[in-house]
Amino acid sequence: MGILSVVGTPIGNLGDMTYRAVETLEKADFICAEDTRVTAKLLNYFDIKTPLVSYHEHNAKQVGESILNRIMAGENAAIVTDAGMPCISDPGELLVKLCAENGVKVEVVPGPSAVVSALAISGLDTARFQFEGFLSTTKKQRLNHLASVKNCTNTLIFYEAPHKLIYTLKDMLEYFGDRRISLCRELTKIHEEVFRTTLAQAVEYYEANKPKGEFVLVIEGAKEDELCPAENIEEALEQVKALVEKGMRGADACREIAKATGFSKGELYGRLFK
Protein backbone atom coordinates (compact mmCIF):
# COMPACT_ATOMS: atom_id res chain seq x y z
CA MET A 1 0.00 0.00 0.00
CA GLY A 2 1.21 3.50 -0.83
CA ILE A 3 0.86 6.72 1.17
CA LEU A 4 -0.66 10.16 0.68
CA SER A 5 1.59 13.17 1.29
CA VAL A 6 -0.07 16.51 2.08
CA VAL A 7 2.40 19.04 0.71
CA GLY A 8 2.43 22.75 1.49
CA THR A 9 3.45 25.05 -1.37
CA PRO A 10 4.32 28.77 -1.53
CA ILE A 11 1.52 31.34 -1.16
CA GLY A 12 3.31 33.75 -3.48
CA ASN A 13 7.10 33.64 -3.19
CA LEU A 14 8.55 30.52 -4.82
CA GLY A 15 11.61 30.90 -2.59
CA ASP A 16 9.46 29.58 0.26
CA MET A 17 9.32 26.09 -1.28
CA THR A 18 11.11 23.63 1.02
CA TYR A 19 13.69 21.02 -0.04
CA ARG A 20 11.49 18.30 1.41
CA ALA A 21 8.45 19.51 -0.55
CA VAL A 22 10.39 19.38 -3.83
CA GLU A 23 11.76 15.94 -3.00
CA THR A 24 8.32 14.59 -2.06
CA LEU A 25 6.71 15.86 -5.26
CA GLU A 26 9.57 14.41 -7.33
CA LYS A 27 9.26 10.96 -5.75
CA ALA A 28 5.45 10.72 -5.82
CA ASP A 29 3.86 8.56 -8.50
CA PHE A 30 1.28 11.26 -9.12
CA ILE A 31 0.21 14.63 -7.72
CA CYS A 32 -3.40 15.63 -6.98
CA ALA A 33 -3.87 19.31 -7.76
CA GLU A 34 -6.75 21.73 -7.28
CA ASP A 35 -5.90 23.53 -10.54
CA THR A 36 -3.44 21.61 -12.71
CA ARG A 37 -2.54 24.75 -14.67
CA VAL A 38 -1.41 26.56 -11.52
CA THR A 39 0.50 23.55 -10.20
CA ALA A 40 2.12 22.93 -13.60
CA LYS A 41 3.82 26.32 -13.34
CA LEU A 42 5.22 25.38 -9.93
CA LEU A 43 6.44 22.00 -11.18
CA ASN A 44 8.04 23.54 -14.26
CA TYR A 45 9.91 26.05 -12.10
CA PHE A 46 11.45 23.23 -10.05
CA ASP A 47 11.79 20.88 -13.05
CA ILE A 48 9.48 18.26 -11.50
CA LYS A 49 8.11 15.76 -14.04
CA THR A 50 5.55 13.94 -11.88
CA PRO A 51 2.15 13.56 -13.61
CA LEU A 52 -0.84 15.55 -12.34
CA VAL A 53 -4.38 14.47 -11.49
CA SER A 54 -7.14 17.09 -11.33
CA TYR A 55 -8.82 16.98 -7.90
CA HIS A 56 -11.16 19.80 -6.84
CA GLU A 57 -14.49 20.40 -5.10
CA HIS A 58 -16.56 19.56 -8.17
CA ASN A 59 -15.03 16.13 -8.82
CA ALA A 60 -13.77 15.20 -5.35
CA LYS A 61 -16.22 12.36 -4.73
CA GLN A 62 -15.72 10.64 -8.07
CA VAL A 63 -11.97 11.18 -8.42
CA GLY A 64 -11.30 10.56 -4.73
CA GLU A 65 -12.26 6.89 -5.02
CA SER A 66 -9.96 6.49 -8.02
CA ILE A 67 -7.07 8.09 -6.14
CA LEU A 68 -7.71 5.89 -3.11
CA ASN A 69 -7.68 2.75 -5.27
CA ARG A 70 -4.35 3.72 -6.82
CA ILE A 71 -2.79 4.34 -3.40
CA MET A 72 -4.13 1.05 -2.04
CA ALA A 73 -2.63 -0.68 -5.09
CA GLY A 74 0.82 0.60 -4.07
CA GLU A 75 1.26 4.04 -5.64
CA ASN A 76 2.39 7.05 -3.61
CA ALA A 77 0.37 10.24 -4.08
CA ALA A 78 0.91 13.85 -3.08
CA ILE A 79 -1.78 16.48 -2.79
CA VAL A 80 -1.29 20.21 -3.21
CA THR A 81 -3.58 23.20 -3.41
CA ASP A 82 -3.14 26.32 -5.54
CA ALA A 83 -1.16 27.93 -2.72
CA GLY A 84 -0.36 27.21 0.92
CA MET A 85 -1.38 24.18 2.94
CA PRO A 86 -3.86 21.77 1.33
CA CYS A 87 -6.93 20.62 3.25
CA ILE A 88 -7.53 23.97 5.00
CA SER A 89 -10.78 25.38 3.55
CA ASP A 90 -9.90 23.09 0.66
CA PRO A 91 -11.36 19.86 -0.82
CA GLY A 92 -8.16 18.03 0.10
CA GLU A 93 -9.70 17.43 3.52
CA LEU A 94 -12.13 14.99 1.89
CA LEU A 95 -9.30 12.93 0.43
CA VAL A 96 -7.47 12.83 3.76
CA LYS A 97 -10.66 11.68 5.47
CA LEU A 98 -11.19 9.00 2.82
CA CYS A 99 -7.64 7.72 3.28
CA ALA A 100 -7.95 7.75 7.07
CA GLU A 101 -11.19 5.76 6.89
CA ASN A 102 -9.49 3.12 4.75
CA GLY A 103 -6.28 2.73 6.75
CA VAL A 104 -4.04 4.60 4.29
CA LYS A 105 -1.06 6.37 5.85
CA VAL A 106 -1.15 10.15 5.46
CA GLU A 107 1.96 12.24 6.08
CA VAL A 108 2.33 16.01 6.11
CA VAL A 109 5.07 18.09 4.52
CA PRO A 110 4.56 21.50 6.20
CA GLY A 111 4.65 24.66 4.18
CA PRO A 112 3.46 28.27 4.12
CA SER A 113 0.03 29.11 5.52
CA ALA A 114 -1.71 32.41 4.83
CA VAL A 115 -3.67 32.03 8.08
CA VAL A 116 -0.70 31.74 10.42
CA SER A 117 1.44 34.16 8.41
CA ALA A 118 -1.22 36.89 8.61
CA LEU A 119 -1.81 36.27 12.31
CA ALA A 120 1.91 36.50 13.06
CA ILE A 121 2.23 39.99 11.58
CA SER A 122 -1.23 41.29 12.52
CA GLY A 123 -0.19 42.97 15.74
CA LEU A 124 -3.21 41.38 17.45
CA ASP A 125 -3.45 38.69 20.13
CA THR A 126 -2.00 35.41 18.84
CA ALA A 127 -2.48 33.24 21.95
CA ARG A 128 -5.95 32.04 20.96
CA PHE A 129 -7.50 32.38 17.52
CA GLN A 130 -10.22 30.93 15.30
CA PHE A 131 -9.95 30.46 11.55
CA GLU A 132 -13.37 31.03 9.95
CA GLY A 133 -12.46 30.73 6.26
CA PHE A 134 -14.62 32.45 3.64
CA LEU A 135 -18.02 33.89 4.49
CA SER A 136 -20.91 32.64 2.37
CA THR A 137 -21.99 34.65 -0.66
CA THR A 138 -25.59 34.09 0.50
CA LYS A 139 -26.53 37.04 2.70
CA LYS A 140 -28.53 35.09 5.28
CA GLN A 141 -25.77 32.50 5.76
CA ARG A 142 -23.13 35.22 5.91
CA LEU A 143 -25.00 37.11 8.62
CA ASN A 144 -25.67 33.90 10.55
CA HIS A 145 -21.94 33.16 10.46
CA LEU A 146 -21.02 36.60 11.79
CA ALA A 147 -23.66 36.40 14.51
CA SER A 148 -22.35 33.01 15.61
CA VAL A 149 -18.87 34.40 16.36
CA LYS A 150 -19.88 37.84 17.59
CA ASN A 151 -19.23 36.99 21.24
CA CYS A 152 -16.07 34.96 20.63
CA THR A 153 -13.13 36.41 22.57
CA ASN A 154 -10.52 34.71 20.35
CA THR A 155 -8.87 36.56 17.49
CA LEU A 156 -10.88 35.82 14.33
CA ILE A 157 -9.37 35.13 10.91
CA PHE A 158 -11.27 35.24 7.62
CA TYR A 159 -10.38 34.99 3.93
CA GLU A 160 -11.94 37.45 1.50
CA ALA A 161 -11.82 38.29 -2.19
CA PRO A 162 -11.31 41.93 -3.26
CA HIS A 163 -14.69 42.32 -4.98
CA LYS A 164 -16.55 41.33 -1.79
CA LEU A 165 -14.32 43.09 0.74
CA ILE A 166 -16.30 46.30 1.29
CA TYR A 167 -19.58 44.43 1.85
CA THR A 168 -17.90 42.07 4.31
CA LEU A 169 -16.32 44.93 6.24
CA LYS A 170 -19.67 46.72 6.53
CA ASP A 171 -21.37 43.57 7.80
CA MET A 172 -18.55 43.00 10.30
CA LEU A 173 -18.80 46.57 11.54
CA GLU A 174 -22.54 46.13 12.09
CA TYR A 175 -22.17 42.83 13.96
CA PHE A 176 -18.86 43.25 15.78
CA GLY A 177 -18.75 47.00 16.38
CA ASP A 178 -15.65 49.05 15.65
CA ARG A 179 -12.92 46.54 16.50
CA ARG A 180 -9.29 46.56 15.48
CA ILE A 181 -8.51 44.73 12.26
CA SER A 182 -5.39 43.89 10.25
CA LEU A 183 -6.01 43.47 6.54
CA CYS A 184 -3.19 41.41 5.04
CA ARG A 185 -2.89 41.08 1.28
CA GLU A 186 -0.43 39.74 -1.27
CA LEU A 187 1.49 37.97 1.52
CA THR A 188 5.10 37.02 0.57
CA LYS A 189 4.75 38.84 -2.77
CA ILE A 190 6.37 42.05 -3.98
CA HIS A 191 3.40 44.19 -2.96
CA GLU A 192 2.80 42.57 0.45
CA GLU A 193 0.81 44.92 2.65
CA VAL A 194 -0.54 44.88 6.20
CA PHE A 195 -3.12 47.58 6.93
CA ARG A 196 -3.65 47.83 10.70
CA THR A 197 -6.73 49.91 11.45
CA THR A 198 -10.30 49.63 12.73
CA LEU A 199 -13.37 48.27 10.96
CA ALA A 200 -14.91 51.74 10.59
CA GLN A 201 -11.71 53.20 9.16
CA ALA A 202 -11.30 50.20 6.85
CA VAL A 203 -14.80 50.73 5.44
CA GLU A 204 -14.04 54.40 4.83
CA TYR A 205 -10.70 53.63 3.19
CA TYR A 206 -11.92 50.93 0.83
CA GLU A 207 -14.96 52.95 -0.21
CA ALA A 208 -12.45 55.45 -1.58
CA ASN A 209 -9.76 52.97 -2.71
CA LYS A 210 -10.53 49.89 -4.80
CA PRO A 211 -9.28 46.71 -3.05
CA LYS A 212 -6.68 44.67 -4.93
CA GLY A 213 -5.42 41.15 -4.27
CA GLU A 214 -6.66 38.39 -1.98
CA PHE A 215 -7.13 39.36 1.67
CA VAL A 216 -6.68 37.69 5.04
CA LEU A 217 -8.68 39.58 7.67
CA VAL A 218 -7.46 39.31 11.26
CA ILE A 219 -9.94 40.81 13.73
CA GLU A 220 -9.64 41.21 17.46
CA GLY A 221 -12.04 39.12 19.51
CA ALA A 222 -14.83 40.44 21.67
CA LYS A 223 -13.76 42.00 24.95
CA GLU A 224 -15.38 40.71 28.10
CA ASP A 225 -17.15 44.05 28.68
CA GLU A 226 -18.59 43.88 25.15
CA LEU A 227 -20.43 40.62 25.75
CA CYS A 228 -24.17 40.85 26.22
CA PRO A 229 -25.21 38.75 29.21
CA ALA A 230 -28.92 38.65 29.94
CA GLU A 231 -30.25 39.09 33.46
CA ASN A 232 -33.50 37.33 32.60
CA ILE A 233 -35.31 35.50 29.82
CA GLU A 234 -36.94 38.73 28.60
CA GLU A 235 -33.55 40.34 27.94
CA ALA A 236 -32.35 37.21 26.16
CA LEU A 237 -35.50 37.28 24.01
CA GLU A 238 -34.77 40.89 23.01
CA GLN A 239 -31.32 39.79 21.82
CA VAL A 240 -32.97 37.04 19.77
CA LYS A 241 -35.36 39.53 18.18
CA ALA A 242 -32.46 41.85 17.32
CA LEU A 243 -30.74 39.05 15.40
CA VAL A 244 -33.97 38.12 13.63
CA GLU A 245 -34.42 41.75 12.55
CA LYS A 246 -30.98 41.58 10.95
CA GLY A 247 -32.05 38.60 8.84
CA MET A 248 -31.17 35.55 10.97
CA ARG A 249 -33.61 32.64 11.15
CA GLY A 250 -35.48 32.43 14.43
CA ALA A 251 -34.16 28.97 15.29
CA ASP A 252 -30.56 30.03 14.62
CA ALA A 253 -30.96 33.22 16.65
CA CYS A 254 -32.39 31.26 19.59
CA ARG A 255 -29.48 28.81 19.43
CA GLU A 256 -26.85 31.56 19.41
CA ILE A 257 -28.39 33.57 22.24
CA ALA A 258 -28.96 30.41 24.28
CA LYS A 259 -25.27 29.61 23.85
CA ALA A 260 -24.24 33.13 24.91
CA THR A 261 -26.63 33.56 27.84
CA GLY A 262 -27.29 30.07 29.16
CA PHE A 263 -31.06 30.29 28.75
CA SER A 264 -32.93 27.42 27.10
CA LYS A 265 -33.10 27.46 23.31
CA GLY A 266 -36.50 25.80 23.45
CA GLU A 267 -37.91 28.38 25.86
CA LEU A 268 -36.57 31.26 23.77
CA TYR A 269 -38.02 29.71 20.62
CA GLY A 270 -41.40 29.21 22.30
CA ARG A 271 -41.55 32.82 23.48
CA LEU A 272 -40.40 34.17 20.11
CA PHE A 273 -43.28 32.54 18.26
CA LYS A 274 -45.89 32.88 21.03
CSV table of C-alpha atoms in Angstrom, one decimal:
chain,number,residue,atom,x,y,z
A,1,MET,CA,0.0,0.0,0.0
A,2,GLY,CA,1.2,3.5,-0.8
A,3,ILE,CA,0.9,6.7,1.2
A,4,LEU,CA,-0.7,10.2,0.7
A,5,SER,CA,1.6,13.2,1.3
A,6,VAL,CA,-0.1,16.5,2.1
A,7,VAL,CA,2.4,19.0,0.7
A,8,GLY,CA,2.4,22.8,1.5
A,9,THR,CA,3.5,25.0,-1.4
A,10,PRO,CA,4.3,28.8,-1.5
A,11,ILE,CA,1.5,31.3,-1.2
A,12,GLY,CA,3.3,33.8,-3.5
A,13,ASN,CA,7.1,33.6,-3.2
A,14,LEU,CA,8.6,30.5,-4.8
A,15,GLY,CA,11.6,30.9,-2.6
A,16,ASP,CA,9.5,29.6,0.3
A,17,MET,CA,9.3,26.1,-1.3
A,18,THR,CA,11.1,23.6,1.0
A,19,TYR,CA,13.7,21.0,0.0
A,20,ARG,CA,11.5,18.3,1.4
A,21,ALA,CA,8.4,19.5,-0.5
A,22,VAL,CA,10.4,19.4,-3.8
A,23,GLU,CA,11.8,15.9,-3.0
A,24,THR,CA,8.3,14.6,-2.1
A,25,LEU,CA,6.7,15.9,-5.3
A,26,GLU,CA,9.6,14.4,-7.3
A,27,LYS,CA,9.3,11.0,-5.7
A,28,ALA,CA,5.4,10.7,-5.8
A,29,ASP,CA,3.9,8.6,-8.5
A,30,PHE,CA,1.3,11.3,-9.1
A,31,ILE,CA,0.2,14.6,-7.7
A,32,CYS,CA,-3.4,15.6,-7.0
A,33,ALA,CA,-3.9,19.3,-7.8
A,34,GLU,CA,-6.7,21.7,-7.3
A,35,ASP,CA,-5.9,23.5,-10.5
A,36,THR,CA,-3.4,21.6,-12.7
A,37,ARG,CA,-2.5,24.8,-14.7
A,38,VAL,CA,-1.4,26.6,-11.5
A,39,THR,CA,0.5,23.6,-10.2
A,40,ALA,CA,2.1,22.9,-13.6
A,41,LYS,CA,3.8,26.3,-13.3
A,42,LEU,CA,5.2,25.4,-9.9
A,43,LEU,CA,6.4,22.0,-11.2
A,44,ASN,CA,8.0,23.5,-14.3
A,45,TYR,CA,9.9,26.0,-12.1
A,46,PHE,CA,11.5,23.2,-10.0
A,47,ASP,CA,11.8,20.9,-13.0
A,48,ILE,CA,9.5,18.3,-11.5
A,49,LYS,CA,8.1,15.8,-14.0
A,50,THR,CA,5.6,13.9,-11.9
A,51,PRO,CA,2.1,13.6,-13.6
A,52,LEU,CA,-0.8,15.5,-12.3
A,53,VAL,CA,-4.4,14.5,-11.5
A,54,SER,CA,-7.1,17.1,-11.3
A,55,TYR,CA,-8.8,17.0,-7.9
A,56,HIS,CA,-11.2,19.8,-6.8
A,57,GLU,CA,-14.5,20.4,-5.1
A,58,HIS,CA,-16.6,19.6,-8.2
A,59,ASN,CA,-15.0,16.1,-8.8
A,60,ALA,CA,-13.8,15.2,-5.3
A,61,LYS,CA,-16.2,12.4,-4.7
A,62,GLN,CA,-15.7,10.6,-8.1
A,63,VAL,CA,-12.0,11.2,-8.4
A,64,GLY,CA,-11.3,10.6,-4.7
A,65,GLU,CA,-12.3,6.9,-5.0
A,66,SER,CA,-10.0,6.5,-8.0
A,67,ILE,CA,-7.1,8.1,-6.1
A,68,LEU,CA,-7.7,5.9,-3.1
A,69,ASN,CA,-7.7,2.8,-5.3
A,70,ARG,CA,-4.3,3.7,-6.8
A,71,ILE,CA,-2.8,4.3,-3.4
A,72,MET,CA,-4.1,1.1,-2.0
A,73,ALA,CA,-2.6,-0.7,-5.1
A,74,GLY,CA,0.8,0.6,-4.1
A,75,GLU,CA,1.3,4.0,-5.6
A,76,ASN,CA,2.4,7.1,-3.6
A,77,ALA,CA,0.4,10.2,-4.1
A,78,ALA,CA,0.9,13.8,-3.1
A,79,ILE,CA,-1.8,16.5,-2.8
A,80,VAL,CA,-1.3,20.2,-3.2
A,81,THR,CA,-3.6,23.2,-3.4
A,82,ASP,CA,-3.1,26.3,-5.5
A,83,ALA,CA,-1.2,27.9,-2.7
A,84,GLY,CA,-0.4,27.2,0.9
A,85,MET,CA,-1.4,24.2,2.9
A,86,PRO,CA,-3.9,21.8,1.3
A,87,CYS,CA,-6.9,20.6,3.3
A,88,ILE,CA,-7.5,24.0,5.0
A,89,SER,CA,-10.8,25.4,3.5
A,90,ASP,CA,-9.9,23.1,0.7
A,91,PRO,CA,-11.4,19.9,-0.8
A,92,GLY,CA,-8.2,18.0,0.1
A,93,GLU,CA,-9.7,17.4,3.5
A,94,LEU,CA,-12.1,15.0,1.9
A,95,LEU,CA,-9.3,12.9,0.4
A,96,VAL,CA,-7.5,12.8,3.8
A,97,LYS,CA,-10.7,11.7,5.5
A,98,LEU,CA,-11.2,9.0,2.8
A,99,CYS,CA,-7.6,7.7,3.3
A,100,ALA,CA,-7.9,7.7,7.1
A,101,GLU,CA,-11.2,5.8,6.9
A,102,ASN,CA,-9.5,3.1,4.7
A,103,GLY,CA,-6.3,2.7,6.7
A,104,VAL,CA,-4.0,4.6,4.3
A,105,LYS,CA,-1.1,6.4,5.8
A,106,VAL,CA,-1.2,10.2,5.5
A,107,GLU,CA,2.0,12.2,6.1
A,108,VAL,CA,2.3,16.0,6.1
A,109,VAL,CA,5.1,18.1,4.5
A,110,PRO,CA,4.6,21.5,6.2
A,111,GLY,CA,4.6,24.7,4.2
A,112,PRO,CA,3.5,28.3,4.1
A,113,SER,CA,0.0,29.1,5.5
A,114,ALA,CA,-1.7,32.4,4.8
A,115,VAL,CA,-3.7,32.0,8.1
A,116,VAL,CA,-0.7,31.7,10.4
A,117,SER,CA,1.4,34.2,8.4
A,118,ALA,CA,-1.2,36.9,8.6
A,119,LEU,CA,-1.8,36.3,12.3
A,120,ALA,CA,1.9,36.5,13.1
A,121,ILE,CA,2.2,40.0,11.6
A,122,SER,CA,-1.2,41.3,12.5
A,123,GLY,CA,-0.2,43.0,15.7
A,124,LEU,CA,-3.2,41.4,17.4
A,125,ASP,CA,-3.5,38.7,20.1
A,126,THR,CA,-2.0,35.4,18.8
A,127,ALA,CA,-2.5,33.2,22.0
A,128,ARG,CA,-6.0,32.0,21.0
A,129,PHE,CA,-7.5,32.4,17.5
A,130,GLN,CA,-10.2,30.9,15.3
A,131,PHE,CA,-10.0,30.5,11.6
A,132,GLU,CA,-13.4,31.0,10.0
A,133,GLY,CA,-12.5,30.7,6.3
A,134,PHE,CA,-14.6,32.5,3.6
A,135,LEU,CA,-18.0,33.9,4.5
A,136,SER,CA,-20.9,32.6,2.4
A,137,THR,CA,-22.0,34.6,-0.7
A,138,THR,CA,-25.6,34.1,0.5
A,139,LYS,CA,-26.5,37.0,2.7
A,140,LYS,CA,-28.5,35.1,5.3
A,141,GLN,CA,-25.8,32.5,5.8
A,142,ARG,CA,-23.1,35.2,5.9
A,143,LEU,CA,-25.0,37.1,8.6
A,144,ASN,CA,-25.7,33.9,10.5
A,145,HIS,CA,-21.9,33.2,10.5
A,146,LEU,CA,-21.0,36.6,11.8
A,147,ALA,CA,-23.7,36.4,14.5
A,148,SER,CA,-22.4,33.0,15.6
A,149,VAL,CA,-18.9,34.4,16.4
A,150,LYS,CA,-19.9,37.8,17.6
A,151,ASN,CA,-19.2,37.0,21.2
A,152,CYS,CA,-16.1,35.0,20.6
A,153,THR,CA,-13.1,36.4,22.6
A,154,ASN,CA,-10.5,34.7,20.4
A,155,THR,CA,-8.9,36.6,17.5
A,156,LEU,CA,-10.9,35.8,14.3
A,157,ILE,CA,-9.4,35.1,10.9
A,158,PHE,CA,-11.3,35.2,7.6
A,159,TYR,CA,-10.4,35.0,3.9
A,160,GLU,CA,-11.9,37.5,1.5
A,161,ALA,CA,-11.8,38.3,-2.2
A,162,PRO,CA,-11.3,41.9,-3.3
A,163,HIS,CA,-14.7,42.3,-5.0
A,164,LYS,CA,-16.6,41.3,-1.8
A,165,LEU,CA,-14.3,43.1,0.7
A,166,ILE,CA,-16.3,46.3,1.3
A,167,TYR,CA,-19.6,44.4,1.9
A,168,THR,CA,-17.9,42.1,4.3
A,169,LEU,CA,-16.3,44.9,6.2
A,170,LYS,CA,-19.7,46.7,6.5
A,171,ASP,CA,-21.4,43.6,7.8
A,172,MET,CA,-18.5,43.0,10.3
A,173,LEU,CA,-18.8,46.6,11.5
A,174,GLU,CA,-22.5,46.1,12.1
A,175,TYR,CA,-22.2,42.8,14.0
A,176,PHE,CA,-18.9,43.3,15.8
A,177,GLY,CA,-18.8,47.0,16.4
A,178,ASP,CA,-15.7,49.1,15.7
A,179,ARG,CA,-12.9,46.5,16.5
A,180,ARG,CA,-9.3,46.6,15.5
A,181,ILE,CA,-8.5,44.7,12.3
A,182,SER,CA,-5.4,43.9,10.3
A,183,LEU,CA,-6.0,43.5,6.5
A,184,CYS,CA,-3.2,41.4,5.0
A,185,ARG,CA,-2.9,41.1,1.3
A,186,GLU,CA,-0.4,39.7,-1.3
A,187,LEU,CA,1.5,38.0,1.5
A,188,THR,CA,5.1,37.0,0.6
A,189,LYS,CA,4.8,38.8,-2.8
A,190,ILE,CA,6.4,42.0,-4.0
A,191,HIS,CA,3.4,44.2,-3.0
A,192,GLU,CA,2.8,42.6,0.4
A,193,GLU,CA,0.8,44.9,2.7
A,194,VAL,CA,-0.5,44.9,6.2
A,195,PHE,CA,-3.1,47.6,6.9
A,196,ARG,CA,-3.7,47.8,10.7
A,197,THR,CA,-6.7,49.9,11.4
A,198,THR,CA,-10.3,49.6,12.7
A,199,LEU,CA,-13.4,48.3,11.0
A,200,ALA,CA,-14.9,51.7,10.6
A,201,GLN,CA,-11.7,53.2,9.2
A,202,ALA,CA,-11.3,50.2,6.8
A,203,VAL,CA,-14.8,50.7,5.4
A,204,GLU,CA,-14.0,54.4,4.8
A,205,TYR,CA,-10.7,53.6,3.2
A,206,TYR,CA,-11.9,50.9,0.8
A,207,GLU,CA,-15.0,52.9,-0.2
A,208,ALA,CA,-12.5,55.4,-1.6
A,209,ASN,CA,-9.8,53.0,-2.7
A,210,LYS,CA,-10.5,49.9,-4.8
A,211,PRO,CA,-9.3,46.7,-3.1
A,212,LYS,CA,-6.7,44.7,-4.9
A,213,GLY,CA,-5.4,41.2,-4.3
A,214,GLU,CA,-6.7,38.4,-2.0
A,215,PHE,CA,-7.1,39.4,1.7
A,216,VAL,CA,-6.7,37.7,5.0
A,217,LEU,CA,-8.7,39.6,7.7
A,218,VAL,CA,-7.5,39.3,11.3
A,219,ILE,CA,-9.9,40.8,13.7
A,220,GLU,CA,-9.6,41.2,17.5
A,221,GLY,CA,-12.0,39.1,19.5
A,222,ALA,CA,-14.8,40.4,21.7
A,223,LYS,CA,-13.8,42.0,25.0
A,224,GLU,CA,-15.4,40.7,28.1
A,225,ASP,CA,-17.2,44.0,28.7
A,226,GLU,CA,-18.6,43.9,25.1
A,227,LEU,CA,-20.4,40.6,25.7
A,228,CYS,CA,-24.2,40.9,26.2
A,229,PRO,CA,-25.2,38.8,29.2
A,230,ALA,CA,-28.9,38.7,29.9
A,231,GLU,CA,-30.3,39.1,33.5
A,232,ASN,CA,-33.5,37.3,32.6
A,233,ILE,CA,-35.3,35.5,29.8
A,234,GLU,CA,-36.9,38.7,28.6
A,235,GLU,CA,-33.5,40.3,27.9
A,236,ALA,CA,-32.4,37.2,26.2
A,237,LEU,CA,-35.5,37.3,24.0
A,238,GLU,CA,-34.8,40.9,23.0
A,239,GLN,CA,-31.3,39.8,21.8
A,240,VAL,CA,-33.0,37.0,19.8
A,241,LYS,CA,-35.4,39.5,18.2
A,242,ALA,CA,-32.5,41.9,17.3
A,243,LEU,CA,-30.7,39.1,15.4
A,244,VAL,CA,-34.0,38.1,13.6
A,245,GLU,CA,-34.4,41.7,12.5
A,246,LYS,CA,-31.0,41.6,10.9
A,247,GLY,CA,-32.0,38.6,8.8
A,248,MET,CA,-31.2,35.6,11.0
A,249,ARG,CA,-33.6,32.6,11.2
A,250,GLY,CA,-35.5,32.4,14.4
A,251,ALA,CA,-34.2,29.0,15.3
A,252,ASP,CA,-30.6,30.0,14.6
A,253,ALA,CA,-31.0,33.2,16.6
A,254,CYS,CA,-32.4,31.3,19.6
A,255,ARG,CA,-29.5,28.8,19.4
A,256,GLU,CA,-26.8,31.6,19.4
A,257,ILE,CA,-28.4,33.6,22.2
A,258,ALA,CA,-29.0,30.4,24.3
A,259,LYS,CA,-25.3,29.6,23.8
A,260,ALA,CA,-24.2,33.1,24.9
A,261,THR,CA,-26.6,33.6,27.8
A,262,GLY,CA,-27.3,30.1,29.2
A,263,PHE,CA,-31.1,30.3,28.8
A,264,SER,CA,-32.9,27.4,27.1
A,265,LYS,CA,-33.1,27.5,23.3
A,266,GLY,CA,-36.5,25.8,23.5
A,267,GLU,CA,-37.9,28.4,25.9
A,268,LEU,CA,-36.6,31.3,23.8
A,269,TYR,CA,-38.0,29.7,20.6
A,270,GLY,CA,-41.4,29.2,22.3
A,271,ARG,CA,-41.5,32.8,23.5
A,272,LEU,CA,-40.4,34.2,20.1
A,273,PHE,CA,-43.3,32.5,18.3
A,274,LYS,CA,-45.9,32.9,21.0
